[in-house]
Coordinates of C-alpha atoms in Angstrom, one line a residue:
X111 CA 0.1 0.1 0.1
X112 CA 2.9 2.4 0.9
X113 CA 4.5 1.6 -2.4
X114 CA 1.2 2.5 -4.1
X115 CA 1.2 6.1 -2.1
X116 CA 4.9 6.7 -3.0
X117 CA 4.3 5.6 -6.7
X118 CA 1.2 7.7 -6.9
X119 CA 3.1 10.8 -5.2
X120 CA 6.3 10.2 -7.9
X121 CA 3.7 10.7 -11.0
X122 CA 1.6 13.8 -9.3
X123 CA 5.3 15.6 -7.9
X124 CA 6.0 16.8 -12.0
X125 CA 2.4 17.9 -12.1
X126 CA 2.2 19.6 -9.4
X127 CA 5.8 21.5 -9.1
X128 CA 5.1 22.7 -12.4
X129 CA 2.8 25.4 -10.9
X130 CA 5.3 26.1 -8.1
X131 CA 7.9 25.8 -9.5
X132 CA 10.7 28.5 -9.1
X133 CA 14.4 29.9 -9.4
X134 CA 16.7 31.4 -6.9
X135 CA 17.5 35.4 -6.7
X136 CA 21.1 36.7 -6.9
X137 CA 20.1 40.2 -7.3
X138 CA 17.4 42.3 -4.7
X139 CA 16.2 43.7 -8.0
X140 CA 16.6 43.3 -11.7
X141 CA 16.7 46.3 -14.2
X142 CA 14.6 44.7 -17.5
X143 CA 15.1 47.2 -20.7
X144 CA 12.7 47.5 -23.2
X145 CA 11.3 48.9 -25.8
X146 CA 9.6 52.5 -26.0
X147 CA 7.1 52.0 -29.5
X148 CA 6.5 48.5 -30.0
X149 CA 2.5 47.6 -30.2
X150 CA 1.3 45.5 -29.2
X151 CA 4.4 44.3 -27.4
X152 CA 5.2 47.6 -25.3
X153 CA 3.9 50.2 -25.8
X154 CA 2.1 53.9 -23.8
X155 CA -1.3 54.2 -23.7
X156 CA -2.9 57.1 -23.4
X157 CA -2.5 57.3 -19.3
X158 CA 1.4 58.0 -20.2
X159 CA 1.5 54.1 -18.7
X160 CA 3.9 51.4 -20.9
X161 CA 1.8 48.4 -21.2
X162 CA 1.5 45.5 -24.2
X163 CA 2.2 41.7 -24.2
X164 CA 6.1 42.8 -22.6
X165 CA 5.5 44.6 -20.1
X166 CA 2.5 42.5 -19.0
X167 CA 4.4 39.1 -19.1
X168 CA 7.8 40.3 -17.8
X169 CA 5.3 41.4 -14.1
X170 CA 3.5 38.4 -14.5
X171 CA 7.1 36.4 -14.5
X172 CA 8.3 38.4 -11.5
X173 CA 5.4 38.0 -9.3
X174 CA 5.1 34.5 -10.0
X175 CA 9.1 33.8 -9.2
X176 CA 9.4 36.2 -6.3
X177 CA 11.3 38.6 -7.8
X178 CA 11.3 42.5 -7.9
X179 CA 12.3 44.1 -11.6
X180 CA 12.8 47.6 -12.3
X181 CA 11.7 48.7 -16.0
X182 CA 12.7 51.2 -18.6
X183 CA 12.2 52.1 -22.2
X184 CA 14.8 53.2 -23.9
X185 CA 13.9 52.3 -27.3
X186 CA 15.0 49.1 -29.1
X187 CA 18.8 49.8 -30.2
X188 CA 19.2 51.8 -26.6
X189 CA 18.1 48.6 -24.6
X190 CA 20.2 46.5 -26.3
X191 CA 23.0 48.4 -25.8
X192 CA 22.0 49.0 -22.2
X193 CA 21.7 45.4 -21.7
X194 CA 25.6 44.8 -23.3
X195 CA 27.1 47.8 -21.1
X196 CA 25.9 46.8 -17.8
X197 CA 23.3 49.0 -17.5
X198 CA 20.1 47.0 -17.4
X199 CA 20.1 42.8 -16.4
X200 CA 17.7 41.9 -19.3
X201 CA 15.7 42.8 -22.6
X202 CA 12.4 42.3 -23.5
X203 CA 11.5 43.9 -26.2
X204 CA 9.5 41.1 -29.0
X205 CA 12.9 40.7 -29.6
X206 CA 13.6 37.6 -32.4
X207 CA 16.4 35.0 -31.5
X208 CA 19.2 35.1 -34.6
X209 CA 22.5 32.9 -34.6
X210 CA 24.0 36.5 -34.6
X211 CA 22.3 38.0 -31.4
X212 CA 23.1 34.5 -29.8
X213 CA 26.7 35.4 -29.9
X214 CA 25.9 38.4 -27.3
X215 CA 23.1 37.3 -25.5
X216 CA 21.5 34.1 -23.9
X217 CA 18.1 33.8 -24.8
X218 CA 15.1 32.2 -22.7
X219 CA 12.3 30.0 -24.0
X220 CA 10.6 31.2 -26.9
X221 CA 7.1 33.2 -26.4
X222 CA 6.1 33.8 -29.0
X223 CA 6.5 32.7 -33.1
X224 CA 6.9 36.0 -35.2
X225 CA 6.2 36.6 -38.8
X226 CA 7.5 39.1 -41.0
X227 CA 5.0 40.7 -43.3
X228 CA 5.0 44.2 -45.9
X229 CA 2.9 46.5 -45.6
X230 CA 1.6 49.7 -48.5
X231 CA -0.7 52.2 -48.4
X232 CA -3.9 51.3 -49.6
X233 CA -3.4 53.4 -53.1
X234 CA -0.7 51.0 -54.1
X235 CA -0.2 48.4 -56.6
X236 CA 2.3 46.4 -54.7
X237 CA 1.0 42.3 -54.9
X238 CA 4.2 40.7 -54.4
X239 CA 7.9 40.9 -53.8
X240 CA 8.1 41.1 -57.4
X241 CA 6.4 44.6 -57.9
X242 CA 9.4 45.7 -55.3
X243 CA 11.7 45.9 -57.9
X244 CA 13.5 49.8 -57.7
X245 CA 11.5 50.3 -54.7
X246 CA 12.1 51.1 -51.2
X247 CA 11.5 49.2 -48.5
X248 CA 11.5 50.5 -45.1
X249 CA 12.7 48.5 -41.7
X250 CA 13.9 49.2 -38.2
X251 CA 17.6 48.6 -37.7
X252 CA 18.9 45.6 -36.0
X253 CA 15.0 43.4 -36.7
X254 CA 14.8 40.0 -37.9
X255 CA 12.7 41.3 -40.9
X256 CA 15.5 43.6 -41.8
X257 CA 17.7 40.3 -42.1
X258 CA 15.2 38.5 -44.4
X259 CA 15.2 42.1 -46.9
X260 CA 18.8 42.1 -46.9
X261 CA 18.9 38.3 -47.5
X262 CA 16.4 38.5 -50.3
X263 CA 17.5 42.6 -51.7
X264 CA 18.9 40.7 -54.7
X265 CA 16.9 38.7 -56.0
X266 CA 13.7 40.9 -55.7
X267 CA 15.5 44.3 -56.6
X268 CA 14.1 46.5 -54.0
X269 CA 16.9 49.7 -51.9
X270 CA 16.1 49.0 -48.1
X271 CA 16.0 51.9 -45.8
X272 CA 16.2 51.2 -42.2
X273 CA 14.7 53.6 -39.4
X274 CA 15.7 53.7 -35.6
X275 CA 11.9 53.4 -34.6
X276 CA 8.5 52.4 -36.0
X277 CA 6.7 56.1 -35.6
X278 CA 9.4 57.6 -38.4
X279 CA 8.9 54.3 -40.4
X280 CA 5.5 54.9 -41.1
X281 CA 5.5 58.1 -41.3
X282 CA 7.9 58.0 -43.9
X283 CA 5.6 55.0 -46.0
X284 CA 2.8 57.8 -45.3
X285 CA 4.2 60.8 -46.6
X286 CA 5.4 59.0 -49.7
X287 CA 9.8 58.8 -49.0
X288 CA 9.6 54.8 -49.4
X289 CA 6.6 52.6 -50.8
X290 CA 6.5 49.8 -48.5
X291 CA 7.8 49.1 -44.8
X292 CA 8.8 45.6 -43.1
X293 CA 7.7 45.0 -39.7
X294 CA 6.2 41.6 -37.3
X295 CA 3.0 41.2 -38.4
X296 CA 0.8 41.7 -35.0
X297 CA 2.8 44.9 -35.1
X298 CA 2.1 46.1 -38.7
X299 CA -1.2 44.7 -38.2
X300 CA -1.9 46.7 -35.0
X301 CA -0.9 50.2 -36.5
X302 CA -3.3 49.5 -38.9
X303 CA -6.3 48.9 -36.1
X304 CA -4.8 52.5 -34.9
X305 CA -5.9 54.2 -38.1
X306 CA -2.9 53.8 -40.6
X307 CA -4.1 53.7 -44.0
X308 CA -2.5 50.8 -44.7
X309 CA -3.0 47.0 -46.2
X310 CA -1.2 43.6 -46.2
X311 CA -0.8 42.2 -50.1
X312 CA 1.3 39.6 -48.8
X313 CA 1.0 37.0 -46.7
X314 CA 3.3 37.0 -43.6
X315 CA 6.8 34.9 -43.7
X316 CA 7.8 33.0 -40.7
X317 CA 10.8 34.5 -39.1
X318 CA 11.8 33.1 -35.6
X319 CA 11.5 33.3 -32.1
X320 CA 10.7 35.5 -29.7
X321 CA 12.5 35.6 -26.7
X322 CA 13.8 36.8 -23.3
X323 CA 17.7 37.8 -22.8
X324 CA 20.5 38.6 -21.0
X325 CA 24.1 39.5 -22.0
X326 CA 25.9 36.5 -22.8
X327 CA 27.7 34.7 -19.6
X328 CA 25.8 37.3 -17.2
X329 CA 22.7 36.4 -15.2
X330 CA 21.8 33.1 -15.5
X331 CA 19.6 32.8 -12.7
X332 CA 16.9 35.5 -14.7
X333 CA 16.7 33.2 -17.5
X334 CA 16.0 30.8 -14.9
X335 CA 13.6 32.3 -13.3
X336 CA 11.8 33.7 -16.8
X337 CA 11.6 29.8 -18.1
X338 CA 10.0 28.5 -14.9
X339 CA 7.3 31.6 -14.9
X340 CA 6.4 30.6 -18.3
X341 CA 6.0 27.5 -17.9
X342 CA 3.6 28.1 -14.9
X343 CA 1.5 31.1 -16.6
X344 CA 1.1 28.4 -20.3
X345 CA -0.3 26.1 -16.7
X346 CA -2.3 28.1 -15.3
X347 CA -3.8 30.1 -18.4
X348 CA -2.2 33.5 -17.6
X349 CA -0.4 33.2 -21.1
X350 CA -2.6 32.7 -23.1
X351 CA -5.0 35.7 -21.8
X352 CA -2.0 38.1 -21.8
X353 CA -1.8 37.3 -25.1
X354 CA -5.7 37.4 -26.4
X355 CA -5.6 41.1 -24.5
X356 CA -3.8 42.2 -27.1
X357 CA -4.1 39.9 -30.0
X358 CA -7.8 38.9 -30.2
X359 CA -10.0 40.1 -32.3
X360 CA -11.8 42.8 -30.1
X361 CA -8.2 43.4 -28.1
X362 CA -7.4 46.8 -26.4
X363 CA -6.2 49.4 -28.1
X364 CA -3.8 51.9 -27.0
X365 CA -6.0 54.5 -25.9
X366 CA -7.9 54.5 -22.7
X367 CA -9.1 57.7 -22.6
X368 CA -12.8 59.2 -24.4
X369 CA -10.4 62.3 -25.5
X370 CA -9.7 63.0 -28.8
X371 CA -6.1 62.7 -29.7
X372 CA -6.6 63.6 -33.8
X373 CA -6.9 67.5 -32.5
X374 CA -4.3 69.7 -31.0
X375 CA -6.2 69.9 -28.1
X376 CA -6.6 66.9 -27.7
X377 CA -3.3 65.8 -27.5
X378 CA -2.3 68.3 -25.2
X379 CA -5.3 67.7 -23.2
X380 CA -4.1 63.9 -22.7
X381 CA -0.6 64.1 -22.8
X382 CA 0.0 67.7 -20.8
X383 CA 1.3 66.1 -17.4
X384 CA 4.2 63.5 -20.0
X385 CA 5.0 66.8 -21.7
X386 CA 5.6 68.9 -19.1
X387 CA 8.0 66.1 -17.8
X388 CA 10.1 65.5 -20.5
X389 CA 10.3 69.7 -21.0
X390 CA 11.6 69.8 -17.2
X391 CA 14.7 67.1 -18.2
X392 CA 15.2 69.3 -21.4
X393 CA 15.7 72.8 -18.8
X394 CA 17.5 70.6 -16.6
X395 CA 19.9 69.0 -18.8
X396 CA 20.5 72.6 -20.8
X397 CA 21.2 74.4 -17.2
X398 CA 23.0 71.9 -15.5
X399 CA 24.8 71.2 -18.6
X400 CA 26.0 74.9 -20.0
X401 CA 27.2 75.6 -16.0
X402 CA 29.5 72.8 -16.1
X403 CA 30.1 74.2 -19.6
X404 CA 31.1 77.8 -18.7
X405 CA 33.6 76.7 -15.9
X406 CA 35.6 74.5 -18.3
X407 CA 35.2 76.5 -20.9
X408 CA 36.7 79.8 -18.9
X409 CA 39.7 77.5 -17.5
X410 CA 40.5 75.8 -21.0
X411 CA 39.7 79.5 -22.6
X412 CA 42.0 80.5 -20.6
X413 CA 45.0 78.2 -21.3
X414 CA 44.0 79.1 -24.8
X415 CA 46.3 82.4 -24.4
X416 CA 48.5 81.4 -21.5
X417 CA 52.4 82.4 -22.1
X418 CA 52.6 78.3 -21.6
X419 CA 53.1 76.6 -24.7
X420 CA 51.7 73.5 -22.3
X421 CA 48.7 75.1 -21.6
X422 CA 48.1 76.1 -25.1
X423 CA 48.4 72.7 -26.4
X424 CA 46.2 71.4 -24.1
X425 CA 43.1 73.4 -25.0
X426 CA 44.2 73.0 -28.2
X427 CA 43.9 69.0 -28.1
X428 CA 40.9 69.7 -25.9
X429 CA 39.2 71.5 -28.1
X430 CA 39.8 69.8 -31.4
X431 CA 38.9 66.5 -30.2
X432 CA 35.5 67.2 -28.8
X433 CA 34.8 69.6 -31.8
X434 CA 35.7 67.1 -34.1
X435 CA 33.1 64.3 -32.3
X436 CA 29.6 64.4 -33.3
X437 CA 27.8 65.0 -30.0
X438 CA 25.6 61.7 -30.7
X439 CA 28.5 59.6 -31.1
X440 CA 30.1 61.1 -27.7
X441 CA 27.3 60.6 -25.8
X442 CA 27.3 56.9 -27.1
X443 CA 30.7 56.7 -25.6
X444 CA 30.4 58.0 -22.7
X445 CA 27.3 56.4 -21.6
X446 CA 27.7 52.5 -23.5
X447 CA 31.5 52.7 -24.5
X448 CA 33.0 53.3 -21.2
X449 CA 31.0 51.2 -19.2
X450 CA 32.0 48.3 -21.8
X451 CA 35.7 49.2 -21.5
X452 CA 35.6 49.6 -17.5
X453 CA 34.2 45.7 -17.2
X454 CA 36.5 44.8 -20.0
X455 CA 39.3 45.2 -17.6
X456 CA 38.1 45.0 -14.2
X457 CA 35.6 42.5 -15.3
X458 CA 32.8 44.5 -13.1
X459 CA 29.9 46.5 -14.5
X460 CA 30.1 50.4 -14.1
X461 CA 26.8 51.4 -15.7
X462 CA 26.1 55.4 -16.0
X463 CA 23.2 56.8 -15.5
X464 CA 21.4 58.5 -18.7
X465 CA 20.5 61.8 -17.5
X466 CA 24.5 61.8 -16.0
X467 CA 26.1 60.7 -19.5
X468 CA 23.5 63.2 -21.5
X469 CA 24.8 66.1 -18.7
X470 CA 28.6 64.9 -19.2
X471 CA 28.0 65.0 -23.5
X472 CA 26.9 68.1 -23.5
X473 CA 29.1 70.0 -21.3
X474 CA 32.2 68.4 -22.7
X475 CA 30.7 69.4 -26.3
X476 CA 29.3 73.1 -25.0
X477 CA 32.9 74.0 -23.4
X478 CA 34.9 72.9 -26.7
X479 CA 32.9 76.1 -28.2
X480 CA 32.8 78.1 -24.8
X481 CA 36.6 77.8 -25.3
X482 CA 37.1 79.6 -28.0
X483 CA 34.4 82.8 -27.2
X484 CA 36.9 82.6 -24.4
X485 CA 40.1 82.9 -26.8
X486 CA 38.3 85.4 -29.1
X487 CA 37.0 87.3 -26.6
X488 CA 40.4 88.1 -24.7
X489 CA 42.4 88.2 -28.0
X490 CA 39.5 91.2 -29.3
X491 CA 41.0 92.9 -26.1
X492 CA 43.8 95.8 -28.1
X493 CA 47.3 93.7 -27.3
X494 CA 48.4 96.7 -26.1
X495 CA 46.8 97.0 -22.7
X496 CA 48.2 94.3 -21.7
X497 CA 52.1 95.3 -22.7
X498 CA 51.0 98.7 -21.3
X499 CA 50.2 97.0 -17.7
X500 CA 52.9 95.1 -17.9
X501 CA 55.6 97.5 -18.6
X502 CA 53.5 99.2 -15.6
X503 CA 54.7 96.1 -13.2
X504 CA 51.8 94.7 -12.8
X505 CA 51.8 91.1 -13.0
X506 CA 50.3 88.5 -15.8
X507 CA 47.5 87.7 -13.4
X508 CA 46.5 91.1 -12.2
X509 CA 46.2 92.5 -16.0
X510 CA 44.2 89.9 -17.4
X511 CA 41.2 89.7 -13.8
X512 CA 41.6 93.6 -13.8
X513 CA 42.2 95.1 -17.3
X514 CA 41.6 92.4 -20.1
X515 CA 38.5 90.2 -18.8
X516 CA 36.2 92.9 -17.6
X517 CA 36.5 94.6 -21.5
X518 CA 36.4 90.3 -22.7
X519 CA 33.4 89.8 -20.9
X520 CA 31.6 92.2 -22.7
X521 CA 32.4 90.8 -26.2
X522 CA 31.7 87.3 -25.3
X523 CA 28.2 87.9 -23.4
X524 CA 26.2 87.9 -27.3
X525 CA 28.5 84.5 -27.9
X526 CA 27.6 83.1 -24.5
X527 CA 23.9 83.6 -25.0
X528 CA 23.7 82.0 -28.8
X529 CA 25.9 78.8 -27.4
X530 CA 23.0 78.4 -24.5
X531 CA 20.2 78.9 -27.5
X532 CA 22.5 75.7 -29.2
X533 CA 23.0 73.5 -25.5
X534 CA 19.0 73.6 -25.3
X535 CA 18.4 72.1 -28.7
X536 CA 21.2 69.9 -29.0
X537 CA 19.6 67.9 -26.1
X538 CA 17.0 66.2 -28.3
X539 CA 20.2 64.3 -29.7
X540 CA 20.9 62.7 -26.1
X541 CA 17.5 60.8 -26.6
X542 CA 19.6 59.0 -29.0
X543 CA 20.7 57.0 -25.4
X544 CA 17.6 56.3 -24.2
X545 CA 17.0 59.6 -21.9
X546 CA 13.1 60.6 -22.5
X547 CA 13.1 64.1 -22.6
X548 CA 11.1 66.6 -24.4
X549 CA 11.5 65.2 -27.9
X550 CA 11.8 61.5 -27.3
X551 CA 8.7 62.4 -25.3
X552 CA 6.7 63.5 -28.3
X553 CA 8.0 60.6 -30.2
X554 CA 6.5 57.9 -28.0
X555 CA 3.2 59.5 -27.9
X556 CA 3.8 60.0 -31.9
X557 CA 3.9 55.9 -31.3
X558 CA 0.7 55.6 -30.0
X559 CA -1.0 57.7 -31.9
X560 CA 0.2 58.5 -35.3
X561 CA -0.5 62.2 -35.0
X562 CA 2.9 63.2 -36.0
X563 CA 2.6 66.3 -37.8
X564 CA 0.4 67.6 -35.0
X565 CA 3.2 65.8 -32.4
X566 CA 5.5 67.7 -34.0
X567 CA 4.0 71.2 -34.3
X568 CA 3.6 71.1 -30.6
X569 CA 7.2 70.4 -29.7
X570 CA 8.2 73.0 -32.3
X571 CA 5.9 75.3 -30.2
X572 CA 7.4 74.3 -27.5
X573 CA 10.9 74.5 -28.3
X574 CA 9.8 77.9 -29.5
X575 CA 8.6 79.6 -26.5
X576 CA 11.5 78.3 -24.4
X577 CA 14.0 79.2 -26.3
X578 CA 12.6 82.9 -27.2
X579 CA 12.0 83.3 -23.0
X580 CA 15.6 81.9 -21.8
X581 CA 17.0 84.1 -24.9
X582 CA 15.1 87.2 -23.7
X583 CA 16.2 86.7 -20.4
X584 CA 19.5 86.3 -21.3
X585 CA 19.8 89.5 -22.8
X586 CA 18.3 91.9 -20.5
X587 CA 21.1 90.0 -18.4
X588 CA 23.6 91.0 -20.4
X589 CA 22.7 94.7 -20.7
X590 CA 22.5 95.0 -16.6
X591 CA 26.2 93.7 -16.4
X592 CA 27.0 96.4 -19.5

């Protein structure tokens, strides 16, 4: 009798354990990176909350396995780089499993089988891949759809144009800049359900499995917890409920509000908190980075007119190097490159906060130009004044403080105002590392409602008003100093 009971328990144990299977956590909290606009896998709804299949899934798995997560949504490219640089522990972003990615990432079990599909405007005559000859097809950079297009380009003779985000890609199709787009089937069909005037003339093509990923060799317990949690959710039916919520006929849409976002007033009414938050980050970036840049720029500007050749050489190298590197590359190098370099030497991950990285990049960039403004202002003061002062026995330092700099400052002020305006505009470039400032905020909203013309008009007005007010304030300050 005891043997029969024991045998029954041995048979039932795998069934019971499936529902309670858990892995051991290593960290108190895991940072998970994701895309910012890849509906229905991840998108921001009208309540400014990130939702979608990936968001619901990772939260459900974390709850099932008993570990804490912090989700960031910097965008697909930035999310991948964040995991590689150690800023995030894992990525869930509708990410297809490819051989190339397996060299860099460790993947979980698949949670979705992806199809890629071609989308064209409703009025298009394209009905097959053969019709794409000499046409331009848009695709998101780094996706399995891009791999498919690249592999078949010579066969069908089309041109490929890559985009960093879906909103830009669909806008380009609507304006006629490209002839077709290729995207994951649920993503493209979801965009159609949200009002995009598109059609899908060709049946979707399987492109592989979609999975959760971590940096190769890192956080193996996170993969284990994801797999066990996914198995539990499939067993209890929760996983299917998540899929049905976004993919079934009549599934939830990106909008949970009754506000009409097809009007400028509706966009402002429904997104003003999000826009003000982005504006706050933009202003903080500009003001803090410019204050730091003023200090650094003045130091190197003084070096550039120093009587010591070594200081002049240091200033020249600083200005040439920083001005010779595009701001976007400088920001990417600081945010992703430096942590990777430190890890390769020490073996320890040393992530840099995106706001801090953006501030450093903007500060260095502006400082290089301010150094030249300072050099030009000082050299604009007649050289005879320095010679006269020195001939009277006044030291070089005192001459600079009391005679040269007061005159040079008046000459430099207008250029300082112009440089601040440039620094404020340059904050849009920092969105490339995933920092959600005003411009990135607008792009996220566009990805939800596809109101690109109206949203970009609102952003333009925001920047115009802020820059005009700050310029007027700076000019009044300039007059008072003079």
